[in-house]
Coordinates of C-alpha atoms in Angstrom, one line a residue:
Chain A
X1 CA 48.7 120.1 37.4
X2 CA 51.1 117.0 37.4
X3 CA 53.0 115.7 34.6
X4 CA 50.9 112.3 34.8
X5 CA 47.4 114.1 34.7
X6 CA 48.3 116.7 32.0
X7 CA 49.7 113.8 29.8
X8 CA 46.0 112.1 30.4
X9 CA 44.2 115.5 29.7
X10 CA 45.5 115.2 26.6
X11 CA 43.1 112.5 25.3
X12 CA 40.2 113.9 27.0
X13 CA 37.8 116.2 25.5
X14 CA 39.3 119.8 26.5
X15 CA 37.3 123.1 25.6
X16 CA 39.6 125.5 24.2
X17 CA 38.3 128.8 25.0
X18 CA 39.9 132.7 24.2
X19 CA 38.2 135.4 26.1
X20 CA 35.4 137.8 24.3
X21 CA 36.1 141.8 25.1
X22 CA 32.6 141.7 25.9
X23 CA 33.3 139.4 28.6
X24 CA 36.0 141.7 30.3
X25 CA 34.6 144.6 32.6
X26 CA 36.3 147.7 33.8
X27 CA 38.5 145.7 36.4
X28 CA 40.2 144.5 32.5
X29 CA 39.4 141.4 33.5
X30 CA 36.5 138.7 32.2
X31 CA 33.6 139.4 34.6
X32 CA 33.0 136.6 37.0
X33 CA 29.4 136.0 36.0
X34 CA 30.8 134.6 32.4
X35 CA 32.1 131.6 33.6
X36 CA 28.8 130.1 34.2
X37 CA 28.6 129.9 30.7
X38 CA 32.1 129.0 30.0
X39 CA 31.0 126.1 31.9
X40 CA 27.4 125.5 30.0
X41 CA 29.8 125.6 26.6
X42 CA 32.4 122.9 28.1
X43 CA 29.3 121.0 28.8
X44 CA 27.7 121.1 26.1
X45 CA 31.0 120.4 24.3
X46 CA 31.4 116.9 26.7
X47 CA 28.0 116.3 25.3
X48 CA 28.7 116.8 21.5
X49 CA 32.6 114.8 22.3
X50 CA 30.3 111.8 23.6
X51 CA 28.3 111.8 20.3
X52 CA 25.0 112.9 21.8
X53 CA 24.7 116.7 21.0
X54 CA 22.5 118.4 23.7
X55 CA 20.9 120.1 20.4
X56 CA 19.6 116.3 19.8
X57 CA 18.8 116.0 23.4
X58 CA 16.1 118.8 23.4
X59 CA 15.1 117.7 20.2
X60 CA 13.9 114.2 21.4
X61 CA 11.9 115.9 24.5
X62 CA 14.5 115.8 27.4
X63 CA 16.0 118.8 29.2
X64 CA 18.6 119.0 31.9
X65 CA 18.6 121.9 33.7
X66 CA 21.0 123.1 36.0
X67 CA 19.5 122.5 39.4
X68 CA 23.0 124.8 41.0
X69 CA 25.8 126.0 40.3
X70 CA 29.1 127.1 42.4
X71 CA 32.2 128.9 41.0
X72 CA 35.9 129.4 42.8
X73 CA 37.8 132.6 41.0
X74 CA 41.9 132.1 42.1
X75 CA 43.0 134.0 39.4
X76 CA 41.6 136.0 36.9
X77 CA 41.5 135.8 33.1
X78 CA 42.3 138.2 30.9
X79 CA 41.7 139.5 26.7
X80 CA 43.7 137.9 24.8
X81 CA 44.3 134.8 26.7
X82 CA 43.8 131.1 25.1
X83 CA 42.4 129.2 27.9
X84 CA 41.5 125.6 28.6
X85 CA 37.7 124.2 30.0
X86 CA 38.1 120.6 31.1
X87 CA 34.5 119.4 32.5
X88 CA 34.1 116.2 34.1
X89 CA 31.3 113.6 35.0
X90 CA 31.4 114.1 39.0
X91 CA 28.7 112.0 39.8
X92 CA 25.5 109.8 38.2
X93 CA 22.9 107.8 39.1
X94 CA 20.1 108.1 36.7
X95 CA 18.3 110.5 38.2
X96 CA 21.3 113.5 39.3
X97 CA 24.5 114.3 37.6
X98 CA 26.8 116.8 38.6
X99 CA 29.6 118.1 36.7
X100 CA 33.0 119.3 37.8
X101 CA 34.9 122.2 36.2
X102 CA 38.7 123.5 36.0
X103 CA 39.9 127.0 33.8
X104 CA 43.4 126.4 33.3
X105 CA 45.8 128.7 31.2
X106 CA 47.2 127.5 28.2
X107 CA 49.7 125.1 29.2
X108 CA 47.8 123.9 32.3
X109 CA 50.3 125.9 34.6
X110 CA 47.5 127.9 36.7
X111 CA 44.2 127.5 37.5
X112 CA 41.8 130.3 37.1
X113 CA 38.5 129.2 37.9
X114 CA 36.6 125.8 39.2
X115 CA 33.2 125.3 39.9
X116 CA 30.4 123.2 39.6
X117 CA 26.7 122.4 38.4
X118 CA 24.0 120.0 39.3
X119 CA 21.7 118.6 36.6
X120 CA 18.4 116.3 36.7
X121 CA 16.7 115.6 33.9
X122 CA 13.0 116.0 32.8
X123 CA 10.6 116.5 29.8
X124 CA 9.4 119.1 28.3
X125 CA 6.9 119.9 31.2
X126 CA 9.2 120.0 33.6
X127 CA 8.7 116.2 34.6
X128 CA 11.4 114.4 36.1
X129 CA 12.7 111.4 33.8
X130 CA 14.3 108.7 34.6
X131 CA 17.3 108.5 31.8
X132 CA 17.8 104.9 32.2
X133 CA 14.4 104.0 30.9
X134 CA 13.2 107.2 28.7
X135 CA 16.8 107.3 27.3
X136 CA 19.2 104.5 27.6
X137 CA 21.6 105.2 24.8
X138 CA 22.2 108.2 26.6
X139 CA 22.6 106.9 30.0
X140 CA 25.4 104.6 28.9
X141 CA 27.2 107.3 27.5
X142 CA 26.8 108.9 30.6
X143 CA 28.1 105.7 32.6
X144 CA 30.9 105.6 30.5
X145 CA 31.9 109.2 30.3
X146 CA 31.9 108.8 34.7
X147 CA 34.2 106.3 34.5
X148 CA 36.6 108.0 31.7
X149 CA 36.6 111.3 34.0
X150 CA 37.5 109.0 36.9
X151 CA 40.8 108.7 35.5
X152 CA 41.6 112.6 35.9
X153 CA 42.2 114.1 38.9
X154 CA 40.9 117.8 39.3
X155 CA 42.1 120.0 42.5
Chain B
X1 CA 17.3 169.5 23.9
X2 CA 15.9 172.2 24.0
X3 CA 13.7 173.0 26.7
X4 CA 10.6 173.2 25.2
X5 CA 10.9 169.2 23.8
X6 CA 12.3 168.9 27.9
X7 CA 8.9 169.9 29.0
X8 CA 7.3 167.6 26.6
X9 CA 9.5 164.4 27.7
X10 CA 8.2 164.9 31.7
X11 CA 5.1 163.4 30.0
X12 CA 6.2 160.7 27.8
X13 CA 7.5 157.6 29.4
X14 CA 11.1 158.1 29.8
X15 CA 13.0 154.7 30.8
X16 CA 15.4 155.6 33.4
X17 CA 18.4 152.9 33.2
X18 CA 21.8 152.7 35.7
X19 CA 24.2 151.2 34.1
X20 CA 25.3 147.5 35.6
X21 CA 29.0 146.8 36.4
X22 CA 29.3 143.7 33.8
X23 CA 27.8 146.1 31.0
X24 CA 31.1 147.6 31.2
X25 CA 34.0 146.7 29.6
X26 CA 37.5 146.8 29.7
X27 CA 37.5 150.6 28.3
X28 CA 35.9 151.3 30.9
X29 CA 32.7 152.4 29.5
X30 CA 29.5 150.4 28.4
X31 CA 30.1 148.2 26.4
X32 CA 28.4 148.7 23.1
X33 CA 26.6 145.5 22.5
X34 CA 24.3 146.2 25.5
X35 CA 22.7 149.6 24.2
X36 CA 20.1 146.9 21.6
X37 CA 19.5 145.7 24.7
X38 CA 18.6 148.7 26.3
X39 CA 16.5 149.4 23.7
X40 CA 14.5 146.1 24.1
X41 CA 13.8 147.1 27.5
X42 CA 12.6 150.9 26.6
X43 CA 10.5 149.4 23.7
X44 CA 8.8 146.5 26.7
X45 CA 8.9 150.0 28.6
X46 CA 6.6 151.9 26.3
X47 CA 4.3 148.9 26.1
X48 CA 3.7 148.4 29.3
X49 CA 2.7 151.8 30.0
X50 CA 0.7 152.0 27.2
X51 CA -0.7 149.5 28.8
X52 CA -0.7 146.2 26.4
X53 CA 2.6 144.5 27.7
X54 CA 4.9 142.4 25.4
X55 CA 4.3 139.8 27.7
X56 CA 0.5 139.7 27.2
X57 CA 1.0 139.6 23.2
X58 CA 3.3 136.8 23.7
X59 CA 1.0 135.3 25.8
X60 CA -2.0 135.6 23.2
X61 CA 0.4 133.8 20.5
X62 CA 1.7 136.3 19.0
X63 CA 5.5 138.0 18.3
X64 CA 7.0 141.3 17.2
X65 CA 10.3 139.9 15.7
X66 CA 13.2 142.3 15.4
X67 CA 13.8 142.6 11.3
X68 CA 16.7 144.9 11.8
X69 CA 18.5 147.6 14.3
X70 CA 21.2 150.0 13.9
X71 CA 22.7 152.0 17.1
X72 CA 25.5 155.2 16.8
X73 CA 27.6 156.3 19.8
X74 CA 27.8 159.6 20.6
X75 CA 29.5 159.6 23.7
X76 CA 30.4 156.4 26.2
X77 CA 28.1 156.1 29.5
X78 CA 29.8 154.8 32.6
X79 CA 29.1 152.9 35.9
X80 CA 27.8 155.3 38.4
X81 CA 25.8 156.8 36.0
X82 CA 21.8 156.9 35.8
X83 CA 20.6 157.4 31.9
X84 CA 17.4 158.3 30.6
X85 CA 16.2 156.2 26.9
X86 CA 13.2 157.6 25.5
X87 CA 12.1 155.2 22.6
X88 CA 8.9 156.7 20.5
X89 CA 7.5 154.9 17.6
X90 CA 8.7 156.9 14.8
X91 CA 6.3 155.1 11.8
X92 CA 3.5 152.2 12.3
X93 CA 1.7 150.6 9.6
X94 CA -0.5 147.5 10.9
X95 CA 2.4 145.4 9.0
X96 CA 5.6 146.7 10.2
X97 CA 6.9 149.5 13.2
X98 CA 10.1 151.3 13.2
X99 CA 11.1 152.7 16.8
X100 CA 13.8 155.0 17.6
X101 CA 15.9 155.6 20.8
X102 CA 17.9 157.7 22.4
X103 CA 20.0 157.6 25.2
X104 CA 20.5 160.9 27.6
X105 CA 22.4 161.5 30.5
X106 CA 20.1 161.8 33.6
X107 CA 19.3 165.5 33.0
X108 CA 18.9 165.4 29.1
X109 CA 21.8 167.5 28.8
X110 CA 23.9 164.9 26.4
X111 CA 22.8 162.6 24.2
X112 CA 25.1 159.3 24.5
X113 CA 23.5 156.9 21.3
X114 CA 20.5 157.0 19.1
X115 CA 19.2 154.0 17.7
X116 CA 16.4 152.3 15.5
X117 CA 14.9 149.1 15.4
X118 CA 12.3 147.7 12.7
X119 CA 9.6 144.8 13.1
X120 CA 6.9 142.7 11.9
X121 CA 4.2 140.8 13.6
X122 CA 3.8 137.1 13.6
X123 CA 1.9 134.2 15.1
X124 CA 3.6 131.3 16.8
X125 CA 4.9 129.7 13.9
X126 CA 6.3 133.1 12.6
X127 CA 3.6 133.7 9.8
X128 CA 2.5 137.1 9.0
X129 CA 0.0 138.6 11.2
X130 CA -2.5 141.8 10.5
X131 CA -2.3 143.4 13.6
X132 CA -5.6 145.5 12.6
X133 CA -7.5 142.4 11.7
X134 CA -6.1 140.0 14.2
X135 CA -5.5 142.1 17.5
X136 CA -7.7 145.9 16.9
X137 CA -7.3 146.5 20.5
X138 CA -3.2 146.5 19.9
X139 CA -3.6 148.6 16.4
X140 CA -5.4 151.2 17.9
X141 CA -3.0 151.8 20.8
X142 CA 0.2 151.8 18.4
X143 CA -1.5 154.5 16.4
X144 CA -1.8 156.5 19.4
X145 CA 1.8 155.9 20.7
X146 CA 2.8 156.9 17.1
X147 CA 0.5 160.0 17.2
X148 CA 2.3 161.2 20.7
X149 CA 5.8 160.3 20.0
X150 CA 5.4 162.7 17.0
X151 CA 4.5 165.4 19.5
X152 CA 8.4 164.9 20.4
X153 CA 11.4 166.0 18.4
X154 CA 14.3 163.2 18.7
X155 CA 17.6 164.5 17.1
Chain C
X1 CA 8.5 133.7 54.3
X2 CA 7.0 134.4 57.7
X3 CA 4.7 137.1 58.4
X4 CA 6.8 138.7 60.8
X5 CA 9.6 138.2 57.8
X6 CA 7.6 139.7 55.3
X7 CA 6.8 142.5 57.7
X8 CA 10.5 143.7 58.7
X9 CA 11.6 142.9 54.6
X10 CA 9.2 146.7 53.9
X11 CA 11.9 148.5 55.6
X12 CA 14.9 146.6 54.0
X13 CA 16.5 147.5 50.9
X14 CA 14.9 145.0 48.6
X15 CA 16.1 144.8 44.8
X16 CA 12.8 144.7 42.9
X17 CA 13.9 143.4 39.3
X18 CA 11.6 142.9 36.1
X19 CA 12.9 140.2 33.9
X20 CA 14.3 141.2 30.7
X21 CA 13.5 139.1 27.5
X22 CA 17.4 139.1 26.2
X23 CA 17.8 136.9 29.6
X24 CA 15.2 134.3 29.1
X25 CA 16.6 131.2 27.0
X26 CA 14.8 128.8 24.8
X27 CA 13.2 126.8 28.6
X28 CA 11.3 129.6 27.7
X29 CA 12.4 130.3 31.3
X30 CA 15.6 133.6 32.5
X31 CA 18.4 131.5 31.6
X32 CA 20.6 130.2 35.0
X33 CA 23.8 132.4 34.6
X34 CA 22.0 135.7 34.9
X35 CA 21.1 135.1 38.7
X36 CA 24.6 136.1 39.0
X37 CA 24.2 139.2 37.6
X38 CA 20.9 139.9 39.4
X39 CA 23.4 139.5 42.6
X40 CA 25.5 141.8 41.3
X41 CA 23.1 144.2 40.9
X42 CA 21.3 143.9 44.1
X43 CA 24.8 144.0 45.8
X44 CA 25.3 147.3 44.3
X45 CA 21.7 148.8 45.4
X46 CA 22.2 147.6 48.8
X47 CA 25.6 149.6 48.9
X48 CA 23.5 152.4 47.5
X49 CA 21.5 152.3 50.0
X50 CA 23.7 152.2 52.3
X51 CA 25.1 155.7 51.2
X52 CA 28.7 154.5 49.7
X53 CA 27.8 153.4 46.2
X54 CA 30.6 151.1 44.8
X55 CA 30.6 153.8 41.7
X56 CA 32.1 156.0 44.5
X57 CA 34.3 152.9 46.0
X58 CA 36.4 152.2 42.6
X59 CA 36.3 156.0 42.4
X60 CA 38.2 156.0 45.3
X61 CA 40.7 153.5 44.1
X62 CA 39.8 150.0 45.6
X63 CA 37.8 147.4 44.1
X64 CA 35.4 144.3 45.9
X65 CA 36.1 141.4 43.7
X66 CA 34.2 137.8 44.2
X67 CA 36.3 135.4 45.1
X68 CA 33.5 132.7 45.1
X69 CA 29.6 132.5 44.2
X70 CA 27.2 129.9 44.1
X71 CA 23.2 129.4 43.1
X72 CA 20.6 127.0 44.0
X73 CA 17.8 127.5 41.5
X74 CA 14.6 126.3 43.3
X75 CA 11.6 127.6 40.5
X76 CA 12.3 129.3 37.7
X77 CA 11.7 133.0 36.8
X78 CA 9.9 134.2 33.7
X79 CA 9.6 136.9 31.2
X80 CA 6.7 139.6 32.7
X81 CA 7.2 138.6 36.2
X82 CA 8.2 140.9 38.5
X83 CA 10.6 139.5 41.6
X84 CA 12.4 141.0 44.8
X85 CA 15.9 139.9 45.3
X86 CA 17.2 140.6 49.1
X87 CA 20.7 140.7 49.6
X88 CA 22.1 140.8 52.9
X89 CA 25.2 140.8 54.4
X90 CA 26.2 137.3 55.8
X91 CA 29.4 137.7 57.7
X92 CA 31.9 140.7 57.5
X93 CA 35.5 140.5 59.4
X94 CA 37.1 143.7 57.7
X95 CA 39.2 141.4 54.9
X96 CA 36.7 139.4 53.8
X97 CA 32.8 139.7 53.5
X98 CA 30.0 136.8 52.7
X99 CA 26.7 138.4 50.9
X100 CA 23.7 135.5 50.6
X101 CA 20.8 136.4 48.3
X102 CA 17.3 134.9 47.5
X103 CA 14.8 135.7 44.6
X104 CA 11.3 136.1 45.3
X105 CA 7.9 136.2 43.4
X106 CA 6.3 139.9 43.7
X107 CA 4.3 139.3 46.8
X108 CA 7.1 136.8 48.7
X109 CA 5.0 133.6 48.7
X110 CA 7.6 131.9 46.5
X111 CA 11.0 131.3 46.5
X112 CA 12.6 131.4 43.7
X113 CA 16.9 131.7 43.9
X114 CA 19.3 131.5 46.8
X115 CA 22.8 132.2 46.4
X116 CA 26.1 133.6 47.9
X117 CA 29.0 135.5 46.6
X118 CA 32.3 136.0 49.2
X119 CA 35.2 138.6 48.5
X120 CA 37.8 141.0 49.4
X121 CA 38.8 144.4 49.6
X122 CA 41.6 145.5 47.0
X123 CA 43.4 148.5 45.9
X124 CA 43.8 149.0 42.1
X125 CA 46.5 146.5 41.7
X126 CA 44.6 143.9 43.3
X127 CA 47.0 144.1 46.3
X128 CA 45.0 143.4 49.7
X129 CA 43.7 146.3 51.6
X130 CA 42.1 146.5 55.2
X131 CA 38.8 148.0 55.2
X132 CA 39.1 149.1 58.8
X133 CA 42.0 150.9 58.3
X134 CA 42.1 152.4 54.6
X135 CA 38.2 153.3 54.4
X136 CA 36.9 153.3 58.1
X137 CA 33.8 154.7 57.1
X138 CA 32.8 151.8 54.9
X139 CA 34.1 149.5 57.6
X140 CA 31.3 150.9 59.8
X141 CA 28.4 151.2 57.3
X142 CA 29.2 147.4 56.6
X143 CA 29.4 146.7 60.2
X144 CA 25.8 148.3 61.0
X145 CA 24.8 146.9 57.3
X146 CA 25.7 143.3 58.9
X147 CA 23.8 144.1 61.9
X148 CA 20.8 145.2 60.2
X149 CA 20.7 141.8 58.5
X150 CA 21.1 139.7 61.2
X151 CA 17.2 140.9 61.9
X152 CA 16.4 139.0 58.6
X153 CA 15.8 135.2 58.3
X154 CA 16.5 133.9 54.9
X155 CA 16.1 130.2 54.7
Chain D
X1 CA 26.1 132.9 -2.7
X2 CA 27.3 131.8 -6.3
X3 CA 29.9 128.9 -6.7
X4 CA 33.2 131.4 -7.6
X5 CA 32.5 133.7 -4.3
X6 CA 32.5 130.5 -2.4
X7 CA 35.8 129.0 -3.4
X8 CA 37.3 132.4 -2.6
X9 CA 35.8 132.2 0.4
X10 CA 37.7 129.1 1.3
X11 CA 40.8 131.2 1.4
X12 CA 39.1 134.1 3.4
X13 CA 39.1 134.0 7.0
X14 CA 36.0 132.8 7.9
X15 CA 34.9 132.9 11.2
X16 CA 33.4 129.4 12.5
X17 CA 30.7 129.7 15.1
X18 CA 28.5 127.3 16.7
X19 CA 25.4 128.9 19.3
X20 CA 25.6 128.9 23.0
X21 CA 21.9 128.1 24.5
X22 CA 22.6 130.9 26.6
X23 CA 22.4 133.1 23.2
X24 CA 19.1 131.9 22.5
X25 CA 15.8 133.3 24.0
X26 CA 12.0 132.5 24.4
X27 CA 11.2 132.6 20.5
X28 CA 13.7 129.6 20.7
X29 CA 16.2 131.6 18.6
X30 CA 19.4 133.5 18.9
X31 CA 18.5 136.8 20.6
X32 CA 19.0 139.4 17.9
X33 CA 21.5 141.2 20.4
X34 CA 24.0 138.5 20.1
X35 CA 25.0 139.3 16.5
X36 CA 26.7 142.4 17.1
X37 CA 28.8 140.3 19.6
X38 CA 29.4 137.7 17.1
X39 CA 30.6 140.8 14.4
X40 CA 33.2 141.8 17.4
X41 CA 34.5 138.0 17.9
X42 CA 34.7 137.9 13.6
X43 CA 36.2 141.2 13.8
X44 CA 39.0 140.0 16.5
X45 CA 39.4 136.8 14.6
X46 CA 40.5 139.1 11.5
X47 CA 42.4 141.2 13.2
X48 CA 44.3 137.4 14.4
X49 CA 44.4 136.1 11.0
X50 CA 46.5 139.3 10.1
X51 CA 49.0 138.9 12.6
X52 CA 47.9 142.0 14.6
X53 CA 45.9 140.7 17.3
X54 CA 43.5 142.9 19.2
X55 CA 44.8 142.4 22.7
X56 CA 48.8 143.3 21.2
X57 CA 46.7 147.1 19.4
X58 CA 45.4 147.4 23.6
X59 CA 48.4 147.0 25.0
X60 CA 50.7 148.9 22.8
X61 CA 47.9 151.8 23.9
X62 CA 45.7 152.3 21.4
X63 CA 41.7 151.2 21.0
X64 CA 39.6 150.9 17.9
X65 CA 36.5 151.8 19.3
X66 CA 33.1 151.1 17.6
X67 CA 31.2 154.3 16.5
X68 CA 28.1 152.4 15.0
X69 CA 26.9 149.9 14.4
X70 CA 23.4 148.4 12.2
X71 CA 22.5 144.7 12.0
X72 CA 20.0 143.2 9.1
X73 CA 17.9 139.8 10.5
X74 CA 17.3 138.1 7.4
X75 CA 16.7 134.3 9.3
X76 CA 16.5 133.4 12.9
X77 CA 19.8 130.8 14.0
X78 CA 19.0 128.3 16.3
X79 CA 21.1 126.4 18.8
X80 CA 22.6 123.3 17.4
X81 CA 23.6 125.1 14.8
X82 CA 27.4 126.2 12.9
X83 CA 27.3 129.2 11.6
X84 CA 30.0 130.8 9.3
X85 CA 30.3 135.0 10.2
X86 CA 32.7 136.7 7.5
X87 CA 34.1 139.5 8.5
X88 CA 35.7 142.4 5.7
X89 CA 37.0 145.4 5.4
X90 CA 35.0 147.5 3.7
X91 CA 36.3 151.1 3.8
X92 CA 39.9 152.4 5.5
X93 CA 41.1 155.4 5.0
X94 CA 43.9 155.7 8.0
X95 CA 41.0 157.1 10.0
X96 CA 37.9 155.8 9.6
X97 CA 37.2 152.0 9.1
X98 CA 34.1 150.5 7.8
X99 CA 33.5 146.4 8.7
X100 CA 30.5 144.9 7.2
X101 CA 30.2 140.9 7.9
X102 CA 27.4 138.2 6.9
X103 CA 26.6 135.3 8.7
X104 CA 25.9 132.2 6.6
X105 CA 24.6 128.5 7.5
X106 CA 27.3 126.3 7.6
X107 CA 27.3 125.2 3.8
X108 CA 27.0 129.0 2.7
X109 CA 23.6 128.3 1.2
X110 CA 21.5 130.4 3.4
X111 CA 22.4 134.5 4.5
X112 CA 21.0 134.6 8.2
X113 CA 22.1 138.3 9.2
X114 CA 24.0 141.0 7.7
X115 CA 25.3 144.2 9.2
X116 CA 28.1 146.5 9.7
X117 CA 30.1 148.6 12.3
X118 CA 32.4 151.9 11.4
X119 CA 35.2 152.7 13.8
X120 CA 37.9 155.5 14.6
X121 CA 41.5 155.4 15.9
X122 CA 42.1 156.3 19.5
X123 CA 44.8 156.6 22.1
X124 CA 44.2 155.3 26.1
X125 CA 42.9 159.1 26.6
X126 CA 40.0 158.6 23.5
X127 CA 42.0 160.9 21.7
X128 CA 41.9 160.7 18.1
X129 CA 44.9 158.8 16.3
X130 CA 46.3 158.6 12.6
X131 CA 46.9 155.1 12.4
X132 CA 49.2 156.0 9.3
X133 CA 51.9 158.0 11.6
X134 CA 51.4 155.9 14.9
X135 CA 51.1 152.4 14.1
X136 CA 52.6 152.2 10.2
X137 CA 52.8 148.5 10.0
X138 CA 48.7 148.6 11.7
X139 CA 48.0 151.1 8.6
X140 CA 50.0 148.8 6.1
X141 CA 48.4 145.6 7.2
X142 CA 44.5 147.2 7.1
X143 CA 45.4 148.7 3.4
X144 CA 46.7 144.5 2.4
X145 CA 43.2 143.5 4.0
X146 CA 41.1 145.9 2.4
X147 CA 42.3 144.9 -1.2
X148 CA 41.7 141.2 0.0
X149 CA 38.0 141.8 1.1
X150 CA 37.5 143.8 -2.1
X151 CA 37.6 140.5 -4.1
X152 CA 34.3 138.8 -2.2
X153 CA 31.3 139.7 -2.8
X154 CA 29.4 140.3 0.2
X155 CA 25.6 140.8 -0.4

C-alpha cells in the first residue's frame, strides 16, 4: 500500500480485527470460510461509522442481504495477529450496492485477503425496496460514504 | 461400554457425525466449542426420529430454549474420524427436559465428551408453555423417549 | 435441472446436507458464510468418494488450500429442509484445480447456491508441490474425477 | 451487581463485546453455542491484559487446553447489542485452573450468561506440564491474577 493511500486510510473507518483460535484450523492458520464474516463485521462496522447502525436498519423493517460474495486468500493469517478490515462503498444506485474488501497486516505492509459482496435491499418479506424513497436518510449516507471511499484506492 | 448396553444402542438412534475440517483447530483436534453444537444436532436427531421434528414445533409457535449446558473432554476427536453421539433424555417433566450426550468413537470403544443440556418450553414471545396442556401429542412422545433412554446406561 | 440432468446426478456423488439450526441467522434463513463450509464439506465427500479422502491426503504430508471462492446466493435455505450440494471438478491441470458447486432443494426443482473454490497442491510448509509427480495416484483419480464431471451440466 | 463491585470492576479487565449477526439464529438471539467462544476470546483478552499473551504460551510450546466447560443462559443477547464478558480466575493451583466469567449488558445492570471452563497444562505432545517448573514467570503471573479476581464478586 503507498505512502499517499495509507496516510488517507488513516481517517477512514478501519476495522481492527485480532484472530479468534476458534477461527484457526489444523493448517494453524484462520480457516478461509471466516473471512466472510470478517467482512459482514467490517460492514457492519462502515454502517455504525456512518451513524446508521445496521441493528437500527432491521429495526425500521429493511434488510440487505448479501446477494454474493467472492474472497482472494494471498496470504494467510495467523493467532495472534492484529489485523486491519478496510471495506469500501464499490458501487450504488439505489437499488444494488456492492462492497469492496482488503485484510491487511498491521502496518498495511501485506495483504491477506480481498473480496467482495453484493447487497439489495428489501423488507421484511423479502420485497425489494427502493432506499431512495422508503429510506432517504440512509441513501444519502450511502451517496456520501461512495464518494468518501472513492478517495482510496484498493489493489 | 460394555457389550450388553452395545447391543442396546444398535436400537436407539445413534447420530453418526464426521468431523468437518474447520471444526478443527490449530491443536489439531476439534475444537471444543463445536461439541454444544453437536449436541444440538443429536438432540434435532432424536426428534426427528421420534418422529415430532424441531422444525415442526417451531413451525406450530413454539420453542425449547437452551437454559443451560455443560460439556467435559475426555479425549480430542480428529479429522478423518467418524463419531457416534447418542443423546437420551435423562429427566422430563412437562416444564423442563434435561438431555445428556456422549460422544464415542465409531465403534463405542472410547468415549471422547459427555455433555448435558437443560430447557424449557415457550411460545413465540418466550412465555411459559405446558407442553401437556398445550401440545399432548409432544408430552406423550417425550415420556416415551425418557422411558427408552433409561433402558440405556450412559457413563 | 434437466431430466436427463437429474437422471445422470443418481449416480454422482451428491452431498445430501440437512440444515443445522446454529447456522440459521436472525433472516430466519442459514446465514450466507456457511455455504462455504457446505463446499468444504461436499469437497471432502466427493474426495471420499473418490477413494483418497483428504484425511488420508494431510496424512500423507500435503495440504489443498483455497486460494479463492466465491457464492451467488439465488434462494435461500432453511432450518428442516433437506438440500443436495453437487460438487464437481471444474478444471484440473496438475498445479492448480477449479471445483464449482450448486445447492439444491431435495427433489432438484430449485436452485438454491452456486459457487466455486480454486487451489493448489502444497507440502506441509506450504511450498508448491506437483500432483503428477509427488502423488500420481491422486493425479489420476482427479483426472477421471474431472472427466466424470464433464458429463454434468451445472448452470 | 451492587455499586462497590462495579467500581472495582472499572479496574478489572473487562472484556468489551458487541454481536456479530452471524452469532444470532432463528429465535432472533445469540445462538447459545457462541458463549463458550466468547469465554475463550475473554479468556485470551486476560491472558493479554497480563502481559502473557496466548499466541507467545503456543509458541514457546506449551497449550492450555480446555477440559470442561458448563454455560448458565440467564437472558437471551441480541444483535445490536455491547456486551461486557468478565473473565477470572477462579482456582490455580500450578496444575489445574478454574475460569468462571459473566457476561453483563453494557451498563452491568442485567447478568445475561454465566459459566465456567477448568483447564490443565500441556506440552505440543498433550503431555502434562507443571506450569510452576516450566514456565515460572506463567505460574507467578496466574498466582498475581488469582488474588486480583478474588476481590470481585462474581454471582
Amino acid at each position: 500500500m503507498n505512502e499517499e493511500n495509507k496516510k488517507y486510510i488513516t481517517k477512514f473507518p478501519v476495522f481492527e480485527r485480532e484472530v479468534n483460535y476458534y477461527e484457526t484450523d489444523m493448517m494453524k492458520i484462520v480457516h478461509h470460510s471466516n473471512y466472510v464474516r470478517w467482512f459482514e463485521e467490517a460492514r457492519t462496522y462502515l454502517l455504525d461509522f456512518l451513524g446508521y447502525s445496521y441493528a437500527r436498519i432491521e429495526s425500521e423493517g429493511f434488510m440487505i442481504p448479501v446477494l454474493s460474495v467472492s474472497c482472494e486468500y494471498k496470504k494467510p493469517c495467523r493467532f495472534g495477529e492484529k489485523l486491519k478490515v478496510i471495506a469500501k462503498i464499490d458501487s450504488y444506485n439505489g437499488v444494488r450496492m456492492k462492497i469492496i474488501y482488503e485484510v491487511w497486516n498491521e502496518d498495511l505492509t501485506e495483504l491477506r485477503v480481498k473480496g467482495s459482496s453484493s447487497h439489495c435491499f428489501v423488507d421484511k418479506n423479502f420485497n425489494p425496496v427502493i432506499i431512495k424513497k422508503t429510506v432517504p436518510e440512509l441513501h444519502r449516507i450511502f451517496e456520501i460514504a461512495k464518494r468518501i471511499g472513492d478517495k482510496i484506492d484498493l489493489i
